[in-house]
PDB file of N, CA, C and O in Angstrom:
ATOM      1  N   UNK A   1       0.005  23.520   4.060  1.00  0.00           N
ATOM      2  CA  UNK A   1       0.198  22.474   3.082  1.00  0.00           C
ATOM      3  C   UNK A   1       1.559  22.618   2.398  1.00  0.00           C
ATOM      4  O   UNK A   1       2.186  21.632   2.063  1.00  0.00           O
ATOM      5  N   UNK A   2       2.015  23.851   2.240  1.00  0.00           N
ATOM      6  CA  UNK A   2       3.308  24.069   1.589  1.00  0.00           C
ATOM      7  C   UNK A   2       4.440  23.415   2.387  1.00  0.00           C
ATOM      8  O   UNK A   2       5.303  22.757   1.811  1.00  0.00           O
ATOM      9  N   UNK A   3       4.414  23.572   3.715  1.00  0.00           N
ATOM     10  CA  UNK A   3       5.443  22.954   4.547  1.00  0.00           C
ATOM     11  C   UNK A   3       5.328  21.429   4.508  1.00  0.00           C
ATOM     12  O   UNK A   3       6.338  20.725   4.493  1.00  0.00           O
ATOM     13  N   UNK A   4       4.099  20.920   4.479  1.00  0.00           N
ATOM     14  CA  UNK A   4       3.897  19.469   4.411  1.00  0.00           C
ATOM     15  C   UNK A   4       4.481  18.910   3.124  1.00  0.00           C
ATOM     16  O   UNK A   4       5.067  17.823   3.116  1.00  0.00           O
ATOM     17  N   UNK A   5       4.346  19.651   2.043  1.00  0.00           N
ATOM     18  CA  UNK A   5       4.878  19.194   0.761  1.00  0.00           C
ATOM     19  C   UNK A   5       6.395  19.261   0.705  1.00  0.00           C
ATOM     20  O   UNK A   5       6.999  18.744  -0.232  1.00  0.00           O
ATOM     21  N   UNK A   6       7.011  19.882   1.711  1.00  0.00           N
ATOM     22  CA  UNK A   6       8.475  19.957   1.776  1.00  0.00           C
ATOM     23  C   UNK A   6       9.025  19.019   2.848  1.00  0.00           C
ATOM     24  O   UNK A   6      10.086  19.249   3.409  1.00  0.00           O
ATOM     25  N   UNK A   7       8.277  17.948   3.142  1.00  0.00           N
ATOM     26  CA  UNK A   7       8.688  16.901   4.080  1.00  0.00           C
ATOM     27  C   UNK A   7       8.900  17.403   5.500  1.00  0.00           C
ATOM     28  O   UNK A   7       9.778  16.923   6.209  1.00  0.00           O
ATOM     29  N   UNK A   8       8.090  18.332   5.954  1.00  0.00           N
ATOM     30  CA  UNK A   8       8.096  18.787   7.344  1.00  0.00           C
ATOM     31  C   UNK A   8       7.122  17.895   8.104  1.00  0.00           C
ATOM     32  O   UNK A   8       5.912  17.986   7.911  1.00  0.00           O
ATOM     33  N   UNK A   9       7.656  16.993   8.957  1.00  0.00           N
ATOM     34  CA  UNK A   9       6.817  15.945   9.536  1.00  0.00           C
ATOM     35  C   UNK A   9       5.686  16.478  10.400  1.00  0.00           C
ATOM     36  O   UNK A   9       4.586  15.929  10.377  1.00  0.00           O
ATOM     37  N   UNK A  10       5.912  17.550  11.164  1.00  0.00           N
ATOM     38  CA  UNK A  10       4.837  18.097  11.992  1.00  0.00           C
ATOM     39  C   UNK A  10       3.723  18.674  11.121  1.00  0.00           C
ATOM     40  O   UNK A  10       2.539  18.508  11.425  1.00  0.00           O
ATOM     41  N   UNK A  11       4.077  19.322  10.036  1.00  0.00           N
ATOM     42  CA  UNK A  11       3.076  19.872   9.125  1.00  0.00           C
ATOM     43  C   UNK A  11       2.296  18.758   8.442  1.00  0.00           C
ATOM     44  O   UNK A  11       1.081  18.857   8.269  1.00  0.00           O
ATOM     45  N   UNK A  12       2.983  17.690   8.071  1.00  0.00           N
ATOM     46  CA  UNK A  12       2.293  16.561   7.460  1.00  0.00           C
ATOM     47  C   UNK A  12       1.329  15.921   8.445  1.00  0.00           C
ATOM     48  O   UNK A  12       0.201  15.585   8.096  1.00  0.00           O
ATOM     49  N   UNK A  13       1.762  15.792   9.680  1.00  0.00           N
ATOM     50  CA  UNK A  13       0.909  15.211  10.710  1.00  0.00           C
ATOM     51  C   UNK A  13      -0.313  16.095  10.968  1.00  0.00           C
ATOM     52  O   UNK A  13      -1.441  15.590  11.077  1.00  0.00           O
ATOM     53  N   UNK A  14      -0.099  17.392  11.052  1.00  0.00           N
ATOM     54  CA  UNK A  14      -1.216  18.322  11.277  1.00  0.00           C
ATOM     55  C   UNK A  14      -2.197  18.302  10.119  1.00  0.00           C
ATOM     56  O   UNK A  14      -3.421  18.305  10.329  1.00  0.00           O
ATOM     57  N   UNK A  15      -1.688  18.285   8.904  1.00  0.00           N
ATOM     58  CA  UNK A  15      -2.557  18.250   7.732  1.00  0.00           C
ATOM     59  C   UNK A  15      -3.336  16.931   7.682  1.00  0.00           C
ATOM     60  O   UNK A  15      -4.527  16.913   7.354  1.00  0.00           O
ATOM     61  N   UNK A  16      -2.690  15.844   8.058  1.00  0.00           N
ATOM     62  CA  UNK A  16      -3.380  14.554   8.115  1.00  0.00           C
ATOM     63  C   UNK A  16      -4.539  14.605   9.108  1.00  0.00           C
ATOM     64  O   UNK A  16      -5.627  14.097   8.828  1.00  0.00           O
ATOM     65  N   UNK A  17      -4.321  15.239  10.257  1.00  0.00           N
ATOM     66  CA  UNK A  17      -5.384  15.374  11.265  1.00  0.00           C
ATOM     67  C   UNK A  17      -6.564  16.155  10.699  1.00  0.00           C
ATOM     68  O   UNK A  17      -7.719  15.799  10.932  1.00  0.00           O
ATOM     69  N   UNK A  18      -6.268  17.215   9.969  1.00  0.00           N
ATOM     70  CA  UNK A  18      -7.331  18.037   9.372  1.00  0.00           C
ATOM     71  C   UNK A  18      -8.154  17.201   8.405  1.00  0.00           C
ATOM     72  O   UNK A  18      -9.392  17.222   8.442  1.00  0.00           O
ATOM     73  N   UNK A  19      -7.484  16.452   7.541  1.00  0.00           N
ATOM     74  CA  UNK A  19      -8.204  15.611   6.582  1.00  0.00           C
ATOM     75  C   UNK A  19      -8.944  14.463   7.273  1.00  0.00           C
ATOM     76  O   UNK A  19     -10.041  14.097   6.874  1.00  0.00           O
ATOM     77  N   UNK A  20      -8.350  13.904   8.315  1.00  0.00           N
ATOM     78  CA  UNK A  20      -8.969  12.780   9.013  1.00  0.00           C
ATOM     79  C   UNK A  20     -10.255  13.211   9.718  1.00  0.00           C
ATOM     80  O   UNK A  20     -11.281  12.542   9.644  1.00  0.00           O
ATOM     81  N   UNK A  21     -10.195  14.326  10.416  1.00  0.00           N
ATOM     82  CA  UNK A  21     -11.346  14.784  11.204  1.00  0.00           C
ATOM     83  C   UNK A  21     -12.306  15.669  10.417  1.00  0.00           C
ATOM     84  O   UNK A  21     -13.384  15.986  10.903  1.00  0.00           O
ATOM     85  N   UNK A  22     -11.894  16.105   9.244  1.00  0.00           N
ATOM     86  CA  UNK A  22     -12.761  16.952   8.433  1.00  0.00           C
ATOM     87  C   UNK A  22     -12.877  18.363   8.975  1.00  0.00           C
ATOM     88  O   UNK A  22     -13.949  18.962   8.912  1.00  0.00           O
ATOM     89  N   UNK A  23     -11.791  18.895   9.490  1.00  0.00           N
ATOM     90  CA  UNK A  23     -11.782  20.269   9.991  1.00  0.00           C
ATOM     91  C   UNK A  23     -11.741  21.230   8.806  1.00  0.00           C
ATOM     92  O   UNK A  23     -10.824  21.192   8.004  1.00  0.00           O
ATOM     93  N   UNK A  24     -12.748  22.081   8.702  1.00  0.00           N
ATOM     94  CA  UNK A  24     -12.873  23.069   7.622  1.00  0.00           C
ATOM     95  C   UNK A  24     -13.076  22.425   6.257  1.00  0.00           C
ATOM     96  O   UNK A  24     -12.949  23.092   5.239  1.00  0.00           O
ATOM     97  N   UNK A  25     -13.337  21.143   6.235  1.00  0.00           N
ATOM     98  CA  UNK A  25     -13.589  20.393   5.000  1.00  0.00           C
ATOM     99  C   UNK A  25     -14.237  19.085   5.408  1.00  0.00           C
ATOM    100  O   UNK A  25     -14.300  18.760   6.593  1.00  0.00           O
ATOM    101  N   UNK A  26     -14.719  18.328   4.472  1.00  0.00           N
ATOM    102  CA  UNK A  26     -15.240  17.007   4.828  1.00  0.00           C
ATOM    103  C   UNK A  26     -14.074  16.041   5.004  1.00  0.00           C
ATOM    104  O   UNK A  26     -13.000  16.242   4.412  1.00  0.00           O
ATOM    105  N   UNK A  27     -14.236  14.993   5.815  1.00  0.00           N
ATOM    106  CA  UNK A  27     -13.150  14.032   5.997  1.00  0.00           C
ATOM    107  C   UNK A  27     -12.708  13.426   4.664  1.00  0.00           C
ATOM    108  O   UNK A  27     -13.525  13.167   3.789  1.00  0.00           O
ATOM    109  N   UNK A  28     -11.401  13.266   4.529  1.00  0.00           N
ATOM    110  CA  UNK A  28     -10.824  12.672   3.334  1.00  0.00           C
ATOM    111  C   UNK A  28      -9.781  11.661   3.800  1.00  0.00           C
ATOM    112  O   UNK A  28      -8.617  11.999   4.023  1.00  0.00           O
ATOM    113  N   UNK A  29     -10.225  10.419   3.993  1.00  0.00           N
ATOM    114  CA  UNK A  29      -9.339   9.400   4.543  1.00  0.00           C
ATOM    115  C   UNK A  29      -8.146   9.065   3.654  1.00  0.00           C
ATOM    116  O   UNK A  29      -7.046   8.869   4.177  1.00  0.00           O
ATOM    117  N   UNK A  30      -8.303   9.005   2.330  1.00  0.00           N
ATOM    118  CA  UNK A  30      -7.111   8.735   1.512  1.00  0.00           C
ATOM    119  C   UNK A  30      -6.024   9.803   1.663  1.00  0.00           C
ATOM    120  O   UNK A  30      -4.833   9.477   1.744  1.00  0.00           O
ATOM    121  N   UNK A  31      -6.409  11.080   1.733  1.00  0.00           N
ATOM    122  CA  UNK A  31      -5.402  12.126   1.927  1.00  0.00           C
ATOM    123  C   UNK A  31      -4.833  12.084   3.342  1.00  0.00           C
ATOM    124  O   UNK A  31      -3.633  12.293   3.544  1.00  0.00           O
ATOM    125  N   UNK A  32      -5.679  11.805   4.322  1.00  0.00           N
ATOM    126  CA  UNK A  32      -5.191  11.669   5.699  1.00  0.00           C
ATOM    127  C   UNK A  32      -4.164  10.547   5.764  1.00  0.00           C
ATOM    128  O   UNK A  32      -3.091  10.707   6.366  1.00  0.00           O
ATOM    129  N   UNK A  33      -4.475   9.421   5.127  1.00  0.00           N
ATOM    130  CA  UNK A  33      -3.548   8.295   5.108  1.00  0.00           C
ATOM    131  C   UNK A  33      -2.220   8.700   4.477  1.00  0.00           C
ATOM    132  O   UNK A  33      -1.151   8.399   5.008  1.00  0.00           O
ATOM    133  N   UNK A  34      -2.292   9.395   3.353  1.00  0.00           N
ATOM    134  CA  UNK A  34      -1.070   9.822   2.642  1.00  0.00           C
ATOM    135  C   UNK A  34      -0.168  10.642   3.562  1.00  0.00           C
ATOM    136  O   UNK A  34       1.039  10.384   3.669  1.00  0.00           O
ATOM    137  N   UNK A  35      -0.745  11.631   4.252  1.00  0.00           N
ATOM    138  CA  UNK A  35       0.084  12.499   5.085  1.00  0.00           C
ATOM    139  C   UNK A  35       0.517  11.815   6.379  1.00  0.00           C
ATOM    140  O   UNK A  35       1.638  12.034   6.850  1.00  0.00           O
ATOM    141  N   UNK A  36      -0.328  10.957   6.966  1.00  0.00           N
ATOM    142  CA  UNK A  36       0.116  10.175   8.127  1.00  0.00           C
ATOM    143  C   UNK A  36       1.266   9.247   7.726  1.00  0.00           C
ATOM    144  O   UNK A  36       2.235   9.096   8.473  1.00  0.00           O
ATOM    145  N   UNK A  37       1.165   8.644   6.555  1.00  0.00           N
ATOM    146  CA  UNK A  37       2.222   7.745   6.084  1.00  0.00           C
ATOM    147  C   UNK A  37       3.542   8.505   5.903  1.00  0.00           C
ATOM    148  O   UNK A  37       4.591   8.060   6.374  1.00  0.00           O
ATOM    149  N   UNK A  38       3.471   9.644   5.239  1.00  0.00           N
ATOM    150  CA  UNK A  38       4.690  10.436   5.026  1.00  0.00           C
ATOM    151  C   UNK A  38       5.306  10.872   6.345  1.00  0.00           C
ATOM    152  O   UNK A  38       6.524  10.770   6.541  1.00  0.00           O
ATOM    153  N   UNK A  39       4.494  11.371   7.266  1.00  0.00           N
ATOM    154  CA  UNK A  39       5.005  11.809   8.567  1.00  0.00           C
ATOM    155  C   UNK A  39       5.556  10.630   9.349  1.00  0.00           C
ATOM    156  O   UNK A  39       6.578  10.754  10.038  1.00  0.00           O
ATOM    157  N   UNK A  40       4.911   9.479   9.240  1.00  0.00           N
ATOM    158  CA  UNK A  40       5.373   8.285   9.950  1.00  0.00           C
ATOM    159  C   UNK A  40       6.751   7.861   9.475  1.00  0.00           C
ATOM    160  O   UNK A  40       7.613   7.501  10.274  1.00  0.00           O
ATOM    161  N   UNK A  41       6.961   7.910   8.171  1.00  0.00           N
ATOM    162  CA  UNK A  41       8.266   7.545   7.614  1.00  0.00           C
ATOM    163  C   UNK A  41       9.361   8.507   8.064  1.00  0.00           C
ATOM    164  O   UNK A  41      10.536   8.138   8.098  1.00  0.00           O
ATOM    165  N   UNK A  42       8.967   9.736   8.433  1.00  0.00           N
ATOM    166  CA  UNK A  42       9.935  10.722   8.923  1.00  0.00           C
ATOM    167  C   UNK A  42      10.110  10.641  10.440  1.00  0.00           C
ATOM    168  O   UNK A  42      10.866  11.410  11.021  1.00  0.00           O
ATOM    169  N   UNK A  43       9.388   9.712  11.090  1.00  0.00           N
ATOM    170  CA  UNK A  43       9.579   9.479  12.518  1.00  0.00           C
ATOM    171  C   UNK A  43       8.574  10.127  13.440  1.00  0.00           C
ATOM    172  O   UNK A  43       8.797  10.154  14.652  1.00  0.00           O
ATOM    173  N   UNK A  44       7.462  10.616  12.935  1.00  0.00           N
ATOM    174  CA  UNK A  44       6.433  11.229  13.785  1.00  0.00           C
ATOM    175  C   UNK A  44       5.641  10.117  14.481  1.00  0.00           C
ATOM    176  O   UNK A  44       4.823   9.438  13.859  1.00  0.00           O
ATOM    177  N   UNK A  45       5.882   9.923  15.768  1.00  0.00           N
ATOM    178  CA  UNK A  45       5.313   8.806  16.518  1.00  0.00           C
ATOM    179  C   UNK A  45       3.789   8.861  16.545  1.00  0.00           C
ATOM    180  O   UNK A  45       3.126   7.837  16.347  1.00  0.00           O
ATOM    181  N   UNK A  46       3.207  10.023  16.792  1.00  0.00           N
ATOM    182  CA  UNK A  46       1.751  10.146  16.840  1.00  0.00           C
ATOM    183  C   UNK A  46       1.146   9.748  15.493  1.00  0.00           C
ATOM    184  O   UNK A  46       0.106   9.087  15.435  1.00  0.00           O
ATOM    185  N   UNK A  47       1.788  10.115  14.411  1.00  0.00           N
ATOM    186  CA  UNK A  47       1.316   9.740  13.081  1.00  0.00           C
ATOM    187  C   UNK A  47       1.417   8.233  12.867  1.00  0.00           C
ATOM    188  O   UNK A  47       0.557   7.635  12.212  1.00  0.00           O
ATOM    189  N   UNK A  48       2.440   7.617  13.427  1.00  0.00           N
ATOM    190  CA  UNK A  48       2.583   6.167  13.301  1.00  0.00           C
ATOM    191  C   UNK A  48       1.409   5.455  13.967  1.00  0.00           C
ATOM    192  O   UNK A  48       0.877   4.484  13.431  1.00  0.00           O
ATOM    193  N   UNK A  49       0.992   5.968  15.122  1.00  0.00           N
ATOM    194  CA  UNK A  49      -0.154   5.379  15.811  1.00  0.00           C
ATOM    195  C   UNK A  49      -1.431   5.563  14.998  1.00  0.00           C
ATOM    196  O   UNK A  49      -2.248   4.640  14.885  1.00  0.00           O
ATOM    197  N   UNK A  50      -1.606   6.747  14.432  1.00  0.00           N
ATOM    198  CA  UNK A  50      -2.788   6.995  13.610  1.00  0.00           C
ATOM    199  C   UNK A  50      -2.766   6.159  12.341  1.00  0.00           C
ATOM    200  O   UNK A  50      -3.810   5.653  11.900  1.00  0.00           O
ATOM    201  N   UNK A  51      -1.600   5.989  11.754  1.00  0.00           N
ATOM    202  CA  UNK A  51      -1.461   5.163  10.561  1.00  0.00           C
ATOM    203  C   UNK A  51      -1.836   3.715  10.885  1.00  0.00           C
ATOM    204  O   UNK A  51      -2.561   3.072  10.116  1.00  0.00           O
ATOM    205  N   UNK A  52      -1.381   3.213  12.018  1.00  0.00           N
ATOM    206  CA  UNK A  52      -1.730   1.855  12.437  1.00  0.00           C
ATOM    207  C   UNK A  52      -3.243   1.718  12.572  1.00  0.00           C
ATOM    208  O   UNK A  52      -3.826   0.714  12.130  1.00  0.00           O
ATOM    209  N   UNK A  53      -3.886   2.715  13.146  1.00  0.00           N
ATOM    210  CA  UNK A  53      -5.347   2.706  13.290  1.00  0.00           C
ATOM    211  C   UNK A  53      -6.030   2.665  11.922  1.00  0.00           C
ATOM    212  O   UNK A  53      -6.986   1.909  11.723  1.00  0.00           O
ATOM    213  N   UNK A  54      -5.528   3.457  10.989  1.00  0.00           N
ATOM    214  CA  UNK A  54      -6.128   3.488   9.658  1.00  0.00           C
ATOM    215  C   UNK A  54      -5.972   2.150   8.947  1.00  0.00           C
ATOM    216  O   UNK A  54      -6.901   1.678   8.297  1.00  0.00           O
ATOM    217  N   UNK A  55      -4.803   1.527   9.084  1.00  0.00           N
ATOM    218  CA  UNK A  55      -4.610   0.191   8.508  1.00  0.00           C
ATOM    219  C   UNK A  55      -5.564  -0.815   9.168  1.00  0.00           C
ATOM    220  O   UNK A  55      -6.172  -1.640   8.490  1.00  0.00           O
ATOM    221  N   UNK A  56      -5.684  -0.763  10.485  1.00  0.00           N
ATOM    222  CA  UNK A  56      -6.518  -1.721  11.216  1.00  0.00           C
ATOM    223  C   UNK A  56      -7.990  -1.590  10.850  1.00  0.00           C
ATOM    224  O   UNK A  56      -8.717  -2.590  10.796  1.00  0.00           O
ATOM    225  N   UNK A  57      -8.438  -0.366  10.599  1.00  0.00           N
ATOM    226  CA  UNK A  57      -9.850  -0.120  10.299  1.00  0.00           C
ATOM    227  C   UNK A  57     -10.149  -0.065   8.803  1.00  0.00           C
ATOM    228  O   UNK A  57     -11.308   0.000   8.408  1.00  0.00           O
ATOM    229  N   UNK A  58      -9.128  -0.027   7.980  1.00  0.00           N
ATOM    230  CA  UNK A  58      -9.331   0.090   6.540  1.00  0.00           C
ATOM    231  C   UNK A  58      -9.827   1.462   6.134  1.00  0.00           C
ATOM    232  O   UNK A  58     -10.666   1.592   5.247  1.00  0.00           O
ATOM    233  N   UNK A  59      -9.307   2.491   6.774  1.00  0.00           N
ATOM    234  CA  UNK A  59      -9.702   3.871   6.480  1.00  0.00           C
ATOM    235  C   UNK A  59      -8.691   4.502   5.531  1.00  0.00           C
ATOM    236  O   UNK A  59      -7.545   4.721   5.894  1.00  0.00           O
ATOM    237  N   UNK A  60      -9.102   4.774   4.310  1.00  0.00           N
ATOM    238  CA  UNK A  60      -8.224   5.399   3.330  1.00  0.00           C
ATOM    239  C   UNK A  60      -7.232   4.450   2.690  1.00  0.00           C
ATOM    240  O   UNK A  60      -6.413   4.850   1.869  1.00  0.00           O
ATOM    241  N   UNK A  61      -7.309   3.200   3.068  1.00  0.00           N
ATOM    242  CA  UNK A  61      -6.415   2.164   2.568  1.00  0.00           C
ATOM    243  C   UNK A  61      -7.075   0.818   2.817  1.00  0.00           C
ATOM    244  O   UNK A  61      -7.936   0.717   3.705  1.00  0.00           O
ATOM    245  N   UNK A  62      -6.726  -0.211   2.070  1.00  0.00           N
ATOM    246  CA  UNK A  62      -7.290  -1.529   2.382  1.00  0.00           C
ATOM    247  C   UNK A  62      -6.892  -1.975   3.792  1.00  0.00           C
ATOM    248  O   UNK A  62      -5.776  -1.704   4.250  1.00  0.00           O
ATOM    249  N   UNK A  63      -7.800  -2.632   4.475  1.00  0.00           N
ATOM    250  CA  UNK A  63      -7.518  -3.138   5.824  1.00  0.00           C
ATOM    251  C   UNK A  63      -6.339  -4.100   5.765  1.00  0.00           C
ATOM    252  O   UNK A  63      -6.290  -4.981   4.898  1.00  0.00           O
ATOM    253  N   UNK A  64      -5.376  -3.903   6.691  1.00  0.00           N
ATOM    254  CA  UNK A  64      -4.180  -4.750   6.698  1.00  0.00           C
ATOM    255  C   UNK A  64      -3.643  -4.803   8.126  1.00  0.00           C
ATOM    256  O   UNK A  64      -2.962  -3.881   8.581  1.00  0.00           O
ATOM    257  N   UNK A  65      -3.964  -5.883   8.833  1.00  0.00           N
ATOM    258  CA  UNK A  65      -3.564  -5.995  10.236  1.00  0.00           C
ATOM    259  C   UNK A  65      -2.058  -6.146  10.418  1.00  0.00           C
ATOM    260  O   UNK A  65      -1.510  -5.731  11.439  1.00  0.00           O
ATOM    261  N   UNK A  66      -1.382  -6.729   9.449  1.00  0.00           N
ATOM    262  CA  UNK A  66       0.079  -6.855   9.539  1.00  0.00           C
ATOM    263  C   UNK A  66       0.730  -5.476   9.504  1.00  0.00           C
ATOM    264  O   UNK A  66       1.590  -5.155  10.327  1.00  0.00           O
ATOM    265  N   UNK A  67       0.308  -4.619   8.556  1.00  0.00           N
ATOM    266  CA  UNK A  67       0.847  -3.258   8.511  1.00  0.00           C
ATOM    267  C   UNK A  67       0.439  -2.470   9.746  1.00  0.00           C
ATOM    268  O   UNK A  67       1.212  -1.631  10.230  1.00  0.00           O
ATOM    269  N   UNK A  68      -0.761  -2.714  10.251  1.00  0.00           N
ATOM    270  CA  UNK A  68      -1.195  -2.028  11.466  1.00  0.00           C
ATOM    271  C   UNK A  68      -0.240  -2.336  12.612  1.00  0.00           C
ATOM    272  O   UNK A  68       0.202  -1.426  13.315  1.00  0.00           O
ATOM    273  N   UNK A  69       0.074  -3.601  12.799  1.00  0.00           N
ATOM    274  CA  UNK A  69       0.995  -3.988  13.882  1.00  0.00           C
ATOM    275  C   UNK A  69       2.398  -3.448  13.641  1.00  0.00           C
ATOM    276  O   UNK A  69       3.092  -3.077  14.604  1.00  0.00           O
ATOM    277  N   UNK A  70       2.821  -3.383  12.396  1.00  0.00           N
ATOM    278  CA  UNK A  70       4.158  -2.890  12.088  1.00  0.00           C
ATOM    279  C   UNK A  70       4.341  -1.437  12.529  1.00  0.00           C
ATOM    280  O   UNK A  70       5.416  -1.050  12.967  1.00  0.00           O
ATOM    281  N   UNK A  71       3.279  -0.623  12.423  1.00  0.00           N
ATOM    282  CA  UNK A  71       3.397   0.798  12.740  1.00  0.00           C
ATOM    283  C   UNK A  71       3.133   1.121  14.207  1.00  0.00           C
ATOM    284  O   UNK A  71       3.264   2.259  14.615  1.00  0.00           O
ATOM    285  N   UNK A  72       2.752   0.108  15.010  1.00  0.00           N
ATOM    286  CA  UNK A  72       2.547   0.375  16.436  1.00  0.00           C
ATOM    287  C   UNK A  72       3.851   0.450  17.177  1.00  0.00           C
ATOM    288  O   UNK A  72       4.824  -0.097  16.836  1.00  0.00           O
TER     289      UNK A  72
END
């Protein structure tokens, strides 16, 4: 988490996966969204795809198909 808080995109993406899938904790979609969003803005392609999915499904954020398409 320390590396994620220092704008390390791979760490943010990994932490988002942990929160999304509930590894070692229960799923937390708002936190997963936060870290996928941050990693996406830094250019992490896999995170951009996951962010689009979260927008499309309304997971951790209000459903927004326009934003979903933007991140694909």
